mmCIF file of C-alpha atoms in Angstrom:
data_model
loop_
_atom_site.group_PDB
_atom_site.id
_atom_site.type_symbol
_atom_site.label_atom_id
_atom_site.label_comp_id
_atom_site.label_asym_id
_atom_site.label_seq_id
_atom_site.Cartn_x
_atom_site.Cartn_y
_atom_site.Cartn_z
ATOM 1 C CA UNK Y 1 84.156 -8.482 -40.641
ATOM 2 C CA UNK Y 2 84.537 -11.036 -37.866
ATOM 3 C CA UNK Y 3 81.392 -12.527 -36.435
ATOM 4 C CA UNK Y 4 81.143 -11.772 -32.745
ATOM 5 C CA UNK Y 5 79.354 -14.119 -30.429
ATOM 6 C CA UNK Y 6 76.851 -13.097 -27.804
ATOM 7 C CA UNK Y 7 78.003 -11.140 -24.802
ATOM 8 C CA UNK Y 8 79.136 -12.850 -21.650
ATOM 9 C CA UNK Y 9 76.220 -14.090 -19.596
ATOM 10 C CA UNK Y 10 76.937 -14.528 -15.903
ATOM 11 C CA UNK Y 11 76.296 -18.029 -14.644
ATOM 12 C CA UNK Y 12 73.014 -18.708 -12.947
ATOM 13 C CA UNK Y 13 72.985 -18.733 -9.184
ATOM 14 C CA UNK Y 14 73.882 -22.089 -7.647
ATOM 15 C CA UNK Y 15 70.993 -24.125 -6.315
ATOM 16 C CA UNK Y 16 72.296 -26.847 -4.008
ATOM 17 C CA UNK Y 17 68.951 -27.218 -2.269
ATOM 18 C CA UNK Y 18 65.380 -26.019 -2.523
ATOM 19 C CA UNK Y 19 66.139 -22.430 -3.615
ATOM 20 C CA UNK Y 20 68.692 -20.650 -5.786
ATOM 21 C CA UNK Y 21 71.216 -18.780 -3.662
ATOM 22 C CA UNK Y 22 70.175 -15.316 -4.794
ATOM 23 C CA UNK Y 23 67.400 -12.832 -3.937
ATOM 24 C CA UNK Y 24 64.226 -14.873 -4.169
ATOM 25 C CA UNK Y 25 61.066 -14.256 -6.137
ATOM 26 C CA UNK Y 26 57.602 -15.171 -4.884
ATOM 27 C CA UNK Y 27 57.734 -18.337 -6.976
ATOM 28 C CA UNK Y 28 61.130 -19.257 -5.525
ATOM 29 C CA UNK Y 29 59.799 -18.944 -1.979
ATOM 30 C CA UNK Y 30 56.573 -20.884 -2.533
ATOM 31 C CA UNK Y 31 58.317 -23.491 -4.682
ATOM 32 C CA UNK Y 32 61.068 -23.838 -2.102
ATOM 33 C CA UNK Y 33 58.504 -24.326 0.657
ATOM 34 C CA UNK Y 34 56.782 -27.082 -1.348
ATOM 35 C CA UNK Y 35 60.143 -28.735 -2.080
ATOM 36 C CA UNK Y 36 61.208 -28.548 1.567
ATOM 37 C CA UNK Y 37 57.915 -30.081 2.673
ATOM 38 C CA UNK Y 38 58.197 -32.853 0.090
ATOM 39 C CA UNK Y 39 61.791 -33.697 1.015
ATOM 40 C CA UNK Y 40 61.186 -33.637 4.772
ATOM 41 C CA UNK Y 41 57.529 -34.635 4.988
ATOM 42 C CA UNK Y 42 58.131 -37.649 7.234
ATOM 43 C CA UNK Y 43 59.938 -35.623 9.877
ATOM 44 C CA UNK Y 44 57.526 -32.684 9.599
ATOM 45 C CA UNK Y 45 54.425 -34.843 9.835
ATOM 46 C CA UNK Y 46 55.991 -36.854 12.654
ATOM 47 C CA UNK Y 47 56.718 -33.803 14.786
ATOM 48 C CA UNK Y 48 53.286 -32.264 14.167
ATOM 49 C CA UNK Y 49 51.558 -35.549 15.042
ATOM 50 C CA UNK Y 50 53.692 -35.912 18.161
ATOM 51 C CA UNK Y 51 52.836 -32.376 19.314
ATOM 52 C CA UNK Y 52 49.127 -32.893 18.660
ATOM 53 C CA UNK Y 53 49.163 -36.318 20.279
ATOM 54 C CA UNK Y 54 50.817 -35.047 23.455
ATOM 55 C CA UNK Y 55 48.379 -32.120 23.633
ATOM 56 C CA UNK Y 56 45.346 -34.374 23.153
ATOM 57 C CA UNK Y 57 46.647 -36.818 25.768
ATOM 58 C CA UNK Y 58 47.222 -34.099 28.379
ATOM 59 C CA UNK Y 59 43.865 -32.410 27.821
ATOM 60 C CA UNK Y 60 42.005 -35.747 27.831
ATOM 61 C CA UNK Y 61 43.717 -36.712 31.067
ATOM 62 C CA UNK Y 62 42.820 -33.371 32.680
ATOM 63 C CA UNK Y 63 39.178 -33.619 31.568
ATOM 64 C CA UNK Y 64 38.994 -37.212 32.791
ATOM 65 C CA UNK Y 65 40.301 -36.228 36.217
ATOM 66 C CA UNK Y 66 37.844 -33.330 36.403
ATOM 67 C CA UNK Y 67 34.928 -35.601 35.490
ATOM 68 C CA UNK Y 68 35.978 -38.177 38.078
ATOM 69 C CA UNK Y 69 36.233 -35.545 40.824
ATOM 70 C CA UNK Y 70 32.743 -34.060 40.297
ATOM 71 C CA UNK Y 71 30.956 -37.012 38.706
ATOM 72 C CA UNK Y 72 28.397 -37.249 41.505
ATOM 73 C CA UNK Y 73 27.363 -33.620 40.965
ATOM 74 C CA UNK Y 74 26.351 -34.058 37.304
ATOM 75 C CA UNK Y 75 22.984 -35.533 38.225
ATOM 76 C CA UNK Y 76 22.399 -32.725 40.730
ATOM 77 C CA UNK Y 77 22.906 -30.140 37.976
ATOM 78 C CA UNK Y 78 21.574 -31.773 34.802
ATOM 79 C CA UNK Y 79 19.068 -34.400 36.037
ATOM 80 C CA UNK Y 80 16.418 -32.054 37.376
ATOM 81 C CA UNK Y 81 12.681 -32.363 37.535
ATOM 82 C CA UNK Y 82 10.168 -29.789 36.281
ATOM 83 C CA UNK Y 83 10.537 -26.499 38.124
ATOM 84 C CA UNK Y 84 13.745 -27.536 39.923
ATOM 85 C CA UNK Y 85 16.938 -25.483 39.795
ATOM 86 C CA UNK Y 86 20.473 -26.604 40.457
ATOM 87 C CA UNK Y 87 22.123 -25.548 43.687
ATOM 88 C CA UNK Y 88 24.724 -22.819 43.326
ATOM 89 C CA UNK Y 89 27.405 -24.868 45.068
ATOM 90 C CA UNK Y 90 26.922 -27.745 42.600
ATOM 91 C CA UNK Y 91 27.196 -25.446 39.578
ATOM 92 C CA UNK Y 92 30.249 -23.723 41.047
ATOM 93 C CA UNK Y 93 31.896 -27.066 41.782
ATOM 94 C CA UNK Y 94 31.478 -28.139 38.152
ATOM 95 C CA UNK Y 95 32.874 -24.867 36.840
ATOM 96 C CA UNK Y 96 35.870 -24.911 39.167
ATOM 97 C CA UNK Y 97 36.622 -28.533 38.321
ATOM 98 C CA UNK Y 98 36.964 -27.758 34.614
ATOM 99 C CA UNK Y 99 38.954 -24.518 35.010
ATOM 100 C CA UNK Y 100 42.297 -26.385 35.259
ATOM 101 C CA UNK Y 101 41.395 -28.361 32.127
ATOM 102 C CA UNK Y 102 40.614 -25.131 30.273
ATOM 103 C CA UNK Y 103 43.869 -23.545 31.431
ATOM 104 C CA UNK Y 104 45.802 -26.654 30.392
ATOM 105 C CA UNK Y 105 44.097 -26.536 26.989
ATOM 106 C CA UNK Y 106 45.230 -22.938 26.464
ATOM 107 C CA UNK Y 107 48.762 -23.748 27.590
ATOM 108 C CA UNK Y 108 49.068 -26.797 25.336
ATOM 109 C CA UNK Y 109 47.698 -24.872 22.356
ATOM 110 C CA UNK Y 110 50.214 -22.077 22.917
ATOM 111 C CA UNK Y 111 53.173 -24.410 23.431
ATOM 112 C CA UNK Y 112 52.104 -26.489 20.441
ATOM 113 C CA UNK Y 113 51.874 -23.376 18.269
ATOM 114 C CA UNK Y 114 55.382 -22.355 19.341
ATOM 115 C CA UNK Y 115 56.744 -25.838 18.623
ATOM 116 C CA UNK Y 116 55.192 -25.838 15.151
ATOM 117 C CA UNK Y 117 56.483 -22.293 14.528
ATOM 118 C CA UNK Y 118 59.997 -23.634 15.091
ATOM 119 C CA UNK Y 119 59.597 -26.364 12.448
ATOM 120 C CA UNK Y 120 60.307 -24.160 9.440
ATOM 121 C CA UNK Y 121 63.500 -22.620 10.849
ATOM 122 C CA UNK Y 122 64.656 -26.095 11.896
ATOM 123 C CA UNK Y 123 64.220 -27.481 8.359
ATOM 124 C CA UNK Y 124 65.085 -24.637 5.984
ATOM 125 C CA UNK Y 125 68.783 -24.088 6.897
ATOM 126 C CA UNK Y 126 69.455 -27.703 5.948
ATOM 127 C CA UNK Y 127 67.090 -27.749 2.960
ATOM 128 C CA UNK Y 128 68.710 -24.639 1.470
ATOM 129 C CA UNK Y 129 72.075 -26.426 1.200
ATOM 130 C CA UNK Y 130 70.542 -29.674 -0.056
ATOM 131 C CA UNK Y 131 70.339 -31.704 3.135
ATOM 132 C CA UNK Y 132 67.320 -33.382 4.708
ATOM 133 C CA UNK Y 133 66.455 -33.372 8.389
ATOM 134 C CA UNK Y 134 65.560 -36.437 10.410
ATOM 135 C CA UNK Y 135 62.744 -36.576 12.934
ATOM 136 C CA UNK Y 136 65.167 -36.765 15.857
ATOM 137 C CA UNK Y 137 67.289 -33.833 14.711
ATOM 138 C CA UNK Y 138 64.203 -31.732 14.024
ATOM 139 C CA UNK Y 139 62.650 -32.533 17.379
ATOM 140 C CA UNK Y 140 65.872 -31.781 19.280
ATOM 141 C CA UNK Y 141 66.385 -28.460 17.568
ATOM 142 C CA UNK Y 142 62.777 -27.347 18.031
ATOM 143 C CA UNK Y 143 62.762 -28.479 21.651
ATOM 144 C CA UNK Y 144 66.078 -26.792 22.475
ATOM 145 C CA UNK Y 145 64.820 -23.447 21.155
ATOM 146 C CA UNK Y 146 61.248 -23.833 22.439
ATOM 147 C CA UNK Y 147 61.592 -21.378 25.384
ATOM 148 C CA UNK Y 148 62.842 -18.587 23.121
ATOM 149 C CA UNK Y 149 60.296 -19.311 20.389
ATOM 150 C CA UNK Y 150 57.489 -19.552 22.960
ATOM 151 C CA UNK Y 151 58.558 -16.193 24.341
ATOM 152 C CA UNK Y 152 58.481 -14.610 20.882
ATOM 153 C CA UNK Y 153 55.023 -16.055 20.174
ATOM 154 C CA UNK Y 154 53.592 -14.829 23.486
ATOM 155 C CA UNK Y 155 55.257 -11.420 23.515
ATOM 156 C CA UNK Y 156 54.565 -10.718 19.839
ATOM 157 C CA UNK Y 157 50.947 -11.761 20.307
ATOM 158 C CA UNK Y 158 50.631 -9.517 23.350
ATOM 159 C CA UNK Y 159 52.176 -6.548 21.550
ATOM 160 C CA UNK Y 160 50.184 -7.053 18.347
ATOM 161 C CA UNK Y 161 46.940 -7.716 20.192
ATOM 162 C CA UNK Y 162 47.493 -5.001 22.801
ATOM 163 C CA UNK Y 163 45.681 -2.201 20.919
ATOM 164 C CA UNK Y 164 42.686 -4.438 20.297
ATOM 165 C CA UNK Y 165 42.549 -5.571 23.925
ATOM 166 C CA UNK Y 166 42.706 -1.949 25.070
ATOM 167 C CA UNK Y 167 39.786 -0.987 22.829
ATOM 168 C CA UNK Y 168 37.680 -3.885 24.110
ATOM 169 C CA UNK Y 169 38.608 -3.180 27.731
ATOM 170 C CA UNK Y 170 37.475 0.440 27.411
ATOM 171 C CA UNK Y 171 34.491 0.147 25.082
ATOM 172 C CA UNK Y 172 32.915 -3.212 25.903
ATOM 173 C CA UNK Y 173 31.775 -2.210 29.422
ATOM 174 C CA UNK Y 174 30.271 0.941 27.912
ATOM 175 C CA UNK Y 175 28.423 -1.129 25.318
ATOM 176 C CA UNK Y 176 27.029 -3.379 28.066
ATOM 177 C CA UNK Y 177 25.989 -0.348 30.094
ATOM 178 C CA UNK Y 178 24.352 1.286 27.081
ATOM 179 C CA UNK Y 179 22.163 -1.801 26.617
ATOM 180 C CA UNK Y 180 20.175 -0.870 29.742
ATOM 181 C CA UNK Y 181 20.371 2.877 29.142
ATOM 182 C CA UNK Y 182 23.002 3.678 31.767
ATOM 183 C CA UNK Y 183 25.871 4.093 29.298
ATOM 184 C CA UNK Y 184 26.532 6.380 26.333
ATOM 185 C CA UNK Y 185 24.395 5.468 23.309
ATOM 186 C CA UNK Y 186 27.342 5.819 20.903
ATOM 187 C CA UNK Y 187 29.472 3.218 22.715
ATOM 188 C CA UNK Y 188 28.892 0.552 20.060
ATOM 189 C CA UNK Y 189 29.912 2.951 17.275
ATOM 190 C CA UNK Y 190 33.060 3.877 19.206
ATOM 191 C CA UNK Y 191 33.852 0.171 19.641
ATOM 192 C CA UNK Y 192 33.467 -0.522 15.919
ATOM 193 C CA UNK Y 193 35.590 2.480 14.960
ATOM 194 C CA UNK Y 194 38.227 1.497 17.501
ATOM 195 C CA UNK Y 195 38.420 -2.014 16.073
ATOM 196 C CA UNK Y 196 38.720 -0.663 12.531
ATOM 197 C CA UNK Y 197 41.578 1.582 13.620
ATOM 198 C CA UNK Y 198 43.377 -1.091 15.640
ATOM 199 C CA UNK Y 199 43.235 -3.910 13.069
ATOM 200 C CA UNK Y 200 45.804 -2.308 10.718
ATOM 201 C CA UNK Y 201 48.060 -1.513 13.685
ATOM 202 C CA UNK Y 202 47.867 -5.110 14.925
ATOM 203 C CA UNK Y 203 48.593 -6.469 11.445
ATOM 204 C CA UNK Y 204 51.572 -4.132 11.091
ATOM 205 C CA UNK Y 205 52.994 -5.221 14.436
ATOM 206 C CA UNK Y 206 52.371 -8.931 13.792
ATOM 207 C CA UNK Y 207 54.183 -8.716 10.447
ATOM 208 C CA UNK Y 208 57.021 -6.741 12.005
ATOM 209 C CA UNK Y 209 57.679 -9.585 14.464
ATOM 210 C CA UNK Y 210 56.774 -12.482 12.143
ATOM 211 C CA UNK Y 211 60.404 -13.498 11.561
ATOM 212 C CA UNK Y 212 61.213 -13.699 15.285
ATOM 213 C CA UNK Y 213 60.747 -17.511 15.548
ATOM 214 C CA UNK Y 214 63.157 -17.997 12.633
ATOM 215 C CA UNK Y 215 65.663 -15.657 14.273
ATOM 216 C CA UNK Y 216 65.344 -17.455 17.608
ATOM 217 C CA UNK Y 217 66.024 -20.854 16.031
ATOM 218 C CA UNK Y 218 68.593 -19.967 13.348
ATOM 219 C CA UNK Y 219 70.586 -17.363 15.262
ATOM 220 C CA UNK Y 220 70.082 -18.669 18.803
ATOM 221 C CA UNK Y 221 68.881 -15.336 20.174
ATOM 222 C CA UNK Y 222 66.619 -14.834 23.159
ATOM 223 C CA UNK Y 223 63.060 -13.585 23.061
ATOM 224 C CA UNK Y 224 63.587 -9.824 23.177
ATOM 225 C CA UNK Y 225 66.679 -9.920 20.956
ATOM 226 C CA UNK Y 226 64.810 -12.048 18.396
ATOM 227 C CA UNK Y 227 61.919 -9.574 18.293
ATOM 228 C CA UNK Y 228 64.308 -6.667 17.786
ATOM 229 C CA UNK Y 229 66.192 -8.556 15.099
ATOM 230 C CA UNK Y 230 62.937 -9.405 13.316
ATOM 231 C CA UNK Y 231 61.883 -5.756 13.335
ATOM 232 C CA UNK Y 232 65.282 -4.820 11.899
ATOM 233 C CA UNK Y 233 65.026 -7.402 9.102
ATOM 234 C CA UNK Y 234 61.434 -6.554 8.170
ATOM 235 C CA UNK Y 235 62.178 -2.814 8.073
ATOM 236 C CA UNK Y 236 61.893 -1.490 4.496
ATOM 237 C CA UNK Y 237 60.513 -4.878 3.378
ATOM 238 C CA UNK Y 238 57.237 -4.853 5.347
ATOM 239 C CA UNK Y 239 54.893 -5.039 2.379
ATOM 240 C CA UNK Y 240 56.858 -7.860 0.789
ATOM 241 C CA UNK Y 241 56.967 -9.910 3.997
ATOM 242 C CA UNK Y 242 53.274 -9.261 4.638
ATOM 243 C CA UNK Y 243 52.192 -10.105 1.088
ATOM 244 C CA UNK Y 244 54.204 -13.308 0.693
ATOM 245 C CA UNK Y 245 53.424 -14.615 4.184
ATOM 246 C CA UNK Y 246 49.711 -13.937 3.649
ATOM 247 C CA UNK Y 247 49.886 -15.680 0.278
ATOM 248 C CA UNK Y 248 51.552 -18.627 1.992
ATOM 249 C CA UNK Y 249 48.647 -18.960 4.420
ATOM 250 C CA UNK Y 250 46.121 -18.802 1.573
ATOM 251 C CA UNK Y 251 48.056 -21.440 -0.387
ATOM 252 C CA UNK Y 252 48.130 -23.672 2.689
ATOM 253 C CA UNK Y 253 44.356 -23.335 3.126
ATOM 254 C CA UNK Y 254 43.682 -23.988 -0.564
ATOM 255 C CA UNK Y 255 45.909 -27.071 -0.722
ATOM 256 C CA UNK Y 256 44.443 -28.332 2.544
ATOM 257 C CA UNK Y 257 40.961 -27.978 1.074
ATOM 258 C CA UNK Y 258 42.036 -29.938 -2.020
ATOM 259 C CA UNK Y 259 43.506 -32.663 0.205
ATOM 260 C CA UNK Y 260 40.277 -32.949 2.187
ATOM 261 C CA UNK Y 261 37.938 -33.048 -0.818
ATOM 262 C CA UNK Y 262 38.478 -36.745 -1.784
ATOM 263 C CA UNK Y 263 37.824 -37.872 1.785
ATOM 264 C CA UNK Y 264 34.636 -35.796 1.868
ATOM 265 C CA UNK Y 265 33.420 -37.291 -1.405
ATOM 266 C CA UNK Y 266 34.137 -40.855 -0.230
ATOM 267 C CA UNK Y 267 32.327 -40.217 3.039
ATOM 268 C CA UNK Y 268 29.318 -38.719 1.266
ATOM 269 C CA UNK Y 269 29.216 -41.626 -1.192
ATOM 270 C CA UNK Y 270 29.165 -44.057 1.727
ATOM 271 C CA UNK Y 271 26.576 -42.135 3.733
ATOM 272 C CA UNK Y 272 24.217 -40.981 0.969
ATOM 273 C CA UNK Y 273 22.461 -44.356 0.341
ATOM 274 C CA UNK Y 274 21.801 -44.910 4.031
ATOM 275 C CA UNK Y 275 20.643 -41.290 4.422
ATOM 276 C CA UNK Y 276 18.110 -41.735 1.610
ATOM 277 C CA UNK Y 277 16.770 -44.838 3.340
ATOM 278 C CA UNK Y 278 16.597 -43.170 6.755
ATOM 279 C CA UNK Y 279 13.006 -42.012 6.174
ATOM 280 C CA UNK Y 280 11.885 -45.510 5.221
ATOM 281 C CA UNK Y 281 10.278 -47.432 8.088
ATOM 282 C CA UNK Y 282 11.798 -50.665 6.796
ATOM 283 C CA UNK Y 283 15.332 -49.246 6.656
ATOM 284 C CA UNK Y 284 17.970 -51.064 8.649
ATOM 285 C CA UNK Y 285 19.139 -48.693 11.412
ATOM 286 C CA UNK Y 286 22.474 -50.476 11.564
ATOM 287 C CA UNK Y 287 23.152 -49.564 7.932
ATOM 288 C CA UNK Y 288 22.302 -45.932 8.638
ATOM 289 C CA UNK Y 289 24.636 -45.877 11.637
ATOM 290 C CA UNK Y 290 27.380 -47.631 9.643
ATOM 291 C CA UNK Y 291 27.087 -45.097 6.816
ATOM 292 C CA UNK Y 292 27.231 -42.240 9.281
ATOM 293 C CA UNK Y 293 30.269 -43.817 10.937
ATOM 294 C CA UNK Y 294 32.104 -44.128 7.610
ATOM 295 C CA UNK Y 295 31.298 -40.499 6.815
ATOM 296 C CA UNK Y 296 32.590 -39.268 10.178
ATOM 297 C CA UNK Y 297 35.781 -41.335 9.874
ATOM 298 C CA UNK Y 298 36.449 -40.008 6.367
ATOM 299 C CA UNK Y 299 35.900 -36.422 7.509
ATOM 300 C CA UNK Y 300 38.259 -36.908 10.473
ATOM 301 C CA UNK Y 301 40.993 -38.487 8.341
ATOM 302 C CA UNK Y 302 40.635 -35.780 5.693
ATOM 303 C CA UNK Y 303 40.745 -33.050 8.307
ATOM 304 C CA UNK Y 304 43.857 -34.574 9.864
ATOM 305 C CA UNK Y 305 45.623 -34.909 6.494
ATOM 306 C CA UNK Y 306 44.765 -31.372 5.419
ATOM 307 C CA UNK Y 307 45.653 -29.988 8.841
ATOM 308 C CA UNK Y 308 49.127 -31.493 8.686
ATOM 309 C CA UNK Y 309 49.887 -29.496 5.543
ATOM 310 C CA UNK Y 310 48.137 -26.350 6.777
ATOM 311 C CA UNK Y 311 50.200 -26.429 9.967
ATOM 312 C CA UNK Y 312 53.509 -27.313 8.326
ATOM 313 C CA UNK Y 313 53.574 -25.115 5.215
ATOM 314 C CA UNK Y 314 53.360 -21.504 6.566
ATOM 315 C CA UNK Y 315 56.407 -21.863 8.890
ATOM 316 C CA UNK Y 316 58.443 -22.986 5.864
ATOM 317 C CA UNK Y 317 57.367 -19.874 3.940
ATOM 318 C CA UNK Y 318 58.302 -17.608 6.853
ATOM 319 C CA UNK Y 319 61.685 -19.320 7.234
ATOM 320 C CA UNK Y 320 62.406 -18.827 3.519
ATOM 321 C CA UNK Y 321 61.367 -15.180 3.841
ATOM 322 C CA UNK Y 322 63.925 -14.883 6.633
ATOM 323 C CA UNK Y 323 66.596 -16.366 4.346
ATOM 324 C CA UNK Y 324 65.543 -14.085 1.477
ATOM 325 C CA UNK Y 325 65.688 -10.929 3.592
ATOM 326 C CA UNK Y 326 69.148 -11.841 4.839
ATOM 327 C CA UNK Y 327 70.318 -12.565 1.291
ATOM 328 C CA UNK Y 328 69.108 -9.134 0.204
ATOM 329 C CA UNK Y 329 70.401 -7.168 3.170
ATOM 330 C CA UNK Y 330 73.372 -9.136 4.505
ATOM 331 C CA UNK Y 331 74.635 -11.084 1.476
ATOM 332 C CA UNK Y 332 73.851 -14.397 3.157
ATOM 333 C CA UNK Y 333 74.148 -16.093 -0.231
ATOM 334 C CA UNK Y 334 77.952 -15.829 -0.105
ATOM 335 C CA UNK Y 335 78.073 -17.706 3.184
ATOM 336 C CA UNK Y 336 75.705 -20.379 1.883
ATOM 337 C CA UNK Y 337 77.709 -20.782 -1.319
ATOM 338 C CA UNK Y 338 80.910 -21.092 0.693
ATOM 339 C CA UNK Y 339 79.277 -23.755 2.860
ATOM 340 C CA UNK Y 340 78.379 -25.844 -0.186
ATOM 341 C CA UNK Y 341 81.498 -25.297 -2.317
ATOM 342 C CA UNK Y 342 84.723 -27.312 -1.911
ATOM 343 C CA UNK Y 343 87.575 -25.237 -0.592
ATOM 344 C CA UNK Y 344 89.707 -25.891 -3.669
ATOM 345 C CA UNK Y 345 86.976 -24.737 -6.087
ATOM 346 C CA UNK Y 346 87.242 -21.280 -7.588
ATOM 347 C CA UNK Y 347 84.116 -19.282 -6.911
ATOM 348 C CA UNK Y 348 85.358 -15.947 -8.251
ATOM 349 C CA UNK Y 349 86.541 -16.812 -11.758
ATOM 350 C CA UNK Y 350 86.437 -13.737 -14.021
ATOM 351 C CA UNK Y 351 84.265 -13.717 -17.130
ATOM 352 C CA UNK Y 352 85.976 -14.875 -20.309
ATOM 353 C CA UNK Y 353 87.757 -12.171 -22.273
ATOM 354 C CA UNK Y 354 86.342 -11.103 -25.625
ATOM 355 C CA UNK Y 355 88.251 -12.450 -28.638
ATOM 356 C CA UNK Y 356 90.869 -10.084 -30.086
ATOM 357 C CA UNK Y 357 89.920 -8.462 -33.393
ATOM 358 C CA UNK Y 358 91.705 -9.622 -36.545
ATOM 359 C CA UNK Y 359 94.910 -7.749 -37.296
ATOM 360 C CA UNK Y 360 95.134 -6.150 -40.727
#
């Protein structure tokens, strides 16, 4: 009897970049996100630092202007003698002076969040086919799609948070009124129940629109079209998108904590001797201050380093989820394989034929 070999095994999916071009597993998505971050860390960190630096500069400038405008009123409000109260016009002037700074802070945080949300979709299309992205190319792509991504962030946040805002708008005044006996006594219970009901709805809506930034960047769609497209892609895959994206956030927090730990230990090692001597009357106050300064600097550097990863990793996971959903539903893998395969290469070769049996 002839000895037959093993059956034909189809070739493994090509992997020109950070993921195999096939439906992805959880490990493929998380591993691909780590690989994309490692290959493009300079550009990712550069863009995140630039966004944070611009935001800090604008807010600092606004606060500085507000302080300069009402500087003479600080003493009238805070430097009071026993029994004295600040004049209403002085307090109101201070509050009004810092309102623009607070508004600017909210605007910069929102725009910064939208810019960072566009990072993953700007990196992953290149990383999937084995190419890296430069700082300039990443910045230009994120900036060019910022209005659409900002619109998706704002509108998705408004839609997802709408039920919760409605509950608070209705129940919170009743809770305040019930505190002095003029409102219904069960208002607080109604508020708690309303929150418990609305949280799952908000999570469902947020997950439904979570791929909208990737759609806006990768497909060039506007805000409303990107939200509709995201809802279409997430349909029938909601639990998978929710679970993997949530896992991505937890992984980012855990890795960020690990990154920050060495800086915390170094800071504590520098500050602990001076802290033990702080109760001694003969202790040098300069040494105590120096130890505290080293501790604060280490904590700040560790927080910055961990924050860079915590900001940059989740958008990569969401962008890979977008690619995975399109591979599963729209056969995107064929287009990606075609983009990475020479035109003269045969991509559809049939499996080898089984050997003919021996003739008697």
